[in-house]
C-alpha positions as CSV (number, residue, x, y, z in Angstrom):
1,M,165.1,-122.3,-108.8
2,E,162.9,-122.2,-111.7
3,C,164.5,-123.6,-114.8
4,R,162.6,-125.3,-117.9
5,C,164.8,-127.0,-120.0
6,V,164.4,-128.4,-123.7
7,V,163.4,-132.0,-123.4
8,L,165.1,-133.8,-126.6
9,V,167.8,-135.4,-124.8
10,L,170.5,-134.1,-126.5
11,L,169.4,-130.9,-127.2
12,A,168.3,-130.7,-123.4
13,L,171.8,-130.3,-122.7
14,L,172.4,-127.6,-125.4
15,F,169.6,-125.2,-123.9
16,C,170.6,-125.8,-120.4
17,L,173.9,-124.2,-121.5
18,G,172.4,-121.0,-121.6
19,G,169.1,-121.4,-119.6
20,C,170.1,-123.3,-116.8
21,G,173.6,-121.8,-115.9
22,I,172.6,-119.6,-113.1
23,E,175.8,-117.8,-111.1
24,Y,175.3,-119.1,-107.5
25,G,176.9,-121.6,-105.1
26,R,179.7,-122.6,-107.0
27,G,181.5,-126.0,-105.9
28,V,184.5,-127.9,-106.5
29,A,183.8,-131.0,-108.4
30,D,185.9,-134.2,-107.6
31,E,188.0,-134.3,-110.6
32,S,189.7,-137.4,-109.7
33,V,189.6,-140.2,-112.2
34,P,188.9,-144.0,-111.2
35,I,191.4,-146.6,-111.4
36,G,191.3,-148.0,-114.9
37,M,189.6,-144.6,-116.5
38,E,192.8,-143.9,-118.4
39,E,192.4,-146.9,-120.5
40,K,190.9,-146.4,-124.2
41,I,187.7,-147.8,-125.8
42,R,186.7,-147.4,-129.4
43,A,183.9,-145.1,-130.1
44,E,182.7,-142.7,-132.6
45,A,184.0,-138.8,-132.1
46,W,181.9,-135.7,-133.2
47,L,183.2,-132.3,-132.6
48,F,180.8,-129.1,-133.5
49,D,181.6,-125.5,-133.8
50,A,178.3,-124.3,-132.0
51,R,176.4,-121.1,-131.6
52,L,173.8,-120.5,-128.9
53,W,171.5,-117.1,-129.1
54,Q,169.1,-116.4,-126.0
55,K,167.4,-113.3,-125.7
56,G,169.2,-111.8,-128.8
57,K,172.9,-112.5,-127.1
58,P,175.0,-114.7,-129.1
59,T,177.7,-117.5,-127.4
60,S,180.1,-119.4,-129.1
61,F,181.2,-122.9,-127.8
62,R,182.5,-126.2,-128.7
63,L,180.4,-129.8,-128.5
64,E,182.1,-132.8,-128.2
65,I,180.4,-136.2,-128.6
66,Y,181.4,-139.3,-128.0
67,R,179.4,-142.6,-128.7
68,T,179.3,-146.4,-128.2
69,D,176.6,-149.0,-128.3
70,T,175.6,-148.6,-124.8
71,V,176.6,-144.9,-123.7
72,T,177.2,-141.4,-125.5
73,A,179.3,-139.0,-123.5
74,L,178.8,-135.1,-124.1
75,S,181.1,-132.0,-123.2
76,G,181.1,-128.4,-123.7
77,R,183.6,-126.1,-124.1
78,G,185.2,-122.8,-125.4
79,Y,183.7,-119.2,-124.7
80,L,181.3,-120.8,-122.0
81,G,184.4,-121.2,-120.1
82,K,186.7,-124.5,-119.2
83,G,184.5,-127.4,-117.9
84,A,181.6,-125.6,-118.6
85,M,179.5,-128.9,-119.0
86,K,180.0,-132.8,-119.1
87,G,177.3,-135.4,-119.2
88,T,176.4,-138.7,-120.6
89,I,173.5,-140.3,-121.9
90,K,172.5,-144.0,-121.4
91,D,169.5,-146.1,-121.9
92,D,166.6,-143.3,-121.0
93,S,169.0,-141.2,-118.6
94,L,170.4,-138.2,-119.3
95,Y,172.8,-136.8,-116.7
96,I,175.0,-133.4,-117.0
97,Y,177.0,-131.6,-114.3
98,F,177.5,-127.6,-115.0
99,P,180.5,-126.9,-113.3
100,R,180.2,-123.0,-113.4
101,S,177.0,-123.1,-111.5
102,N,177.4,-125.9,-109.5
103,E,174.0,-127.6,-111.1
104,Y,173.5,-131.0,-112.4
105,L,170.3,-132.4,-114.5
106,Y,169.6,-135.9,-113.9
107,E,166.5,-137.0,-115.7
108,S,164.6,-139.5,-117.6
109,A,163.7,-138.6,-121.2
110,S,160.2,-139.8,-120.6
111,S,160.1,-137.1,-117.2
112,L,161.9,-134.4,-119.3
113,L,159.0,-134.5,-121.7
114,D,156.7,-133.5,-118.7
115,A,158.3,-130.1,-119.0
116,V,157.2,-129.4,-122.4
117,N,153.9,-127.5,-123.1
118,C,152.6,-129.3,-126.0
119,S,148.9,-129.0,-126.7
120,G,149.4,-131.6,-129.5
121,G,150.5,-134.3,-127.2
122,R,153.7,-135.6,-125.9
123,P,156.6,-135.7,-128.4
124,Y,159.2,-138.4,-128.2
125,V,162.4,-138.7,-130.6
126,D,165.4,-140.5,-129.8
127,M,168.0,-137.8,-130.0
128,V,170.9,-139.9,-129.6
129,A,169.6,-142.0,-132.9
130,L,169.4,-139.2,-135.0
131,L,173.6,-138.8,-134.8
132,T,173.5,-142.1,-137.2
133,Q,170.0,-142.6,-138.5
134,L,168.0,-140.2,-141.0
135,P,164.6,-139.1,-139.2
136,D,162.2,-140.2,-141.8
137,S,163.9,-143.9,-141.3
138,L,162.9,-143.9,-137.5
139,D,160.0,-145.9,-136.5
140,D,159.5,-144.6,-133.0
141,L,158.6,-140.9,-133.4
142,V,155.7,-140.1,-131.3
143,N,153.9,-136.8,-132.3
144,V,156.8,-135.7,-134.0
145,Q,156.4,-134.9,-137.9
146,V,159.2,-135.1,-140.3
147,T,159.9,-132.8,-143.5
148,A,162.6,-134.2,-145.7
149,S,164.5,-132.9,-148.6
150,Y,166.6,-134.7,-151.3
151,I,167.3,-132.1,-153.5
152,N,171.1,-132.7,-152.6
153,P,171.2,-136.5,-152.4
154,E,174.6,-136.3,-150.8
155,K,173.2,-133.8,-148.0
156,P,169.6,-134.6,-147.2
157,N,168.1,-132.1,-145.0
158,F,165.1,-132.5,-142.3
159,I,162.9,-130.6,-140.2
160,L,161.4,-132.2,-137.2
161,Y,158.6,-130.4,-135.7
162,S,155.4,-131.4,-133.2
163,R,152.2,-129.8,-134.0
164,G,151.0,-127.5,-130.9
165,C,154.8,-127.5,-129.7
166,P,156.8,-124.3,-130.2
167,W,160.2,-125.8,-131.1
168,E,161.8,-126.7,-134.5
169,L,165.0,-128.9,-135.1
170,S,166.6,-128.7,-138.7
171,L,169.3,-131.4,-139.4
172,I,171.6,-132.0,-142.6
173,Y,173.4,-135.2,-143.0
174,D,176.3,-136.2,-145.4
175,R,177.3,-139.8,-146.1
176,R,180.6,-141.2,-144.3
177,K,181.8,-145.0,-145.0
178,V,180.0,-146.0,-141.7
179,G,176.6,-144.5,-143.1
180,W,174.9,-141.3,-142.5
181,R,176.0,-139.0,-139.9
182,V,174.9,-135.5,-138.7
183,K,176.7,-132.7,-140.4
184,E,174.9,-129.7,-139.2
185,F,171.9,-129.0,-136.9
186,E,169.8,-125.9,-135.9
187,F,167.3,-125.6,-133.0
188,I,164.8,-123.3,-132.5
189,S,162.8,-123.4,-129.0
190,G,160.1,-121.0,-129.7
191,D,160.9,-118.8,-126.6
192,G,164.0,-116.9,-128.2
193,T,166.6,-119.7,-127.8
194,R,168.1,-120.7,-130.8
195,I,171.5,-123.1,-131.4
196,K,173.3,-123.6,-134.7
197,S,175.9,-126.0,-135.0
198,R,178.0,-127.3,-137.7
199,R,180.3,-130.3,-137.4
200,R,184.2,-129.6,-137.4
201,T,185.4,-133.1,-137.2
202,F,184.0,-136.8,-137.1
203,K,186.3,-140.1,-136.6
204,P,184.4,-143.2,-137.0
205,K,187.2,-145.2,-135.1
206,A,188.5,-142.7,-132.5
207,M,190.5,-144.5,-129.4
208,V,188.9,-142.2,-126.5
209,P,189.9,-142.6,-122.6
210,L,187.2,-143.9,-120.4
211,K,187.5,-140.8,-118.4
212,R,185.5,-139.0,-120.9
213,F,182.7,-141.1,-120.1
214,H,183.2,-140.2,-116.4
215,T,181.2,-137.2,-115.1
216,P,182.5,-135.8,-111.9
217,R,180.5,-133.5,-109.5
218,A,180.6,-131.6,-106.1
219,P,178.9,-133.2,-103.0
220,N,176.9,-129.8,-102.7
221,A,175.8,-129.5,-106.2
222,V,172.3,-128.3,-106.8
223,R,169.8,-130.7,-109.1
224,I,167.8,-128.9,-111.8
225,M,164.2,-129.8,-111.7
226,P,162.6,-129.0,-114.9
């Protein structure tokens, strides 16, 4: 199966929702929850209303993000179908399972970067850090430029891009009691794929079941190779 997925960690999963979900070889995931997973932990919780355009066709879905100090969990649901996607980001690793197509993506951020055709050098940006930090405050950007606008100081917006790369990422933030948090984002891949998302809710101290950080997978699932 040929599949080229966007490499920017968080947005890798969003692009795969539209670009990697080919219907074949459906499997049945092991939905059993390990003992203790009903317990709850404190985490930041986002709910986004998102819209994906691919080849001119729009699709709407909900994106849920749960973030702790060590791991970030993600799930997509809505018009994409129940259980359309579930995954985690930990350290440098991204793991996402797509039940509809019985596929999974398991890669390091650094290896995913190899899938991008950029003439200006391999780009790197910590997408999880962008949830809670303004882009122009990050000091570990590699081959990524940031254009900032503080015309509205309460809702600064930014554009991230990399010279020689086709993608562009726009972000709008607002200030919460815990600091700056992403309110809206838009990603344009450069090949006709576009994702636009607006935050519906944000809870800085949500009690989240541990099972949200557990990603089931069918034993015959096919690995997506970027």
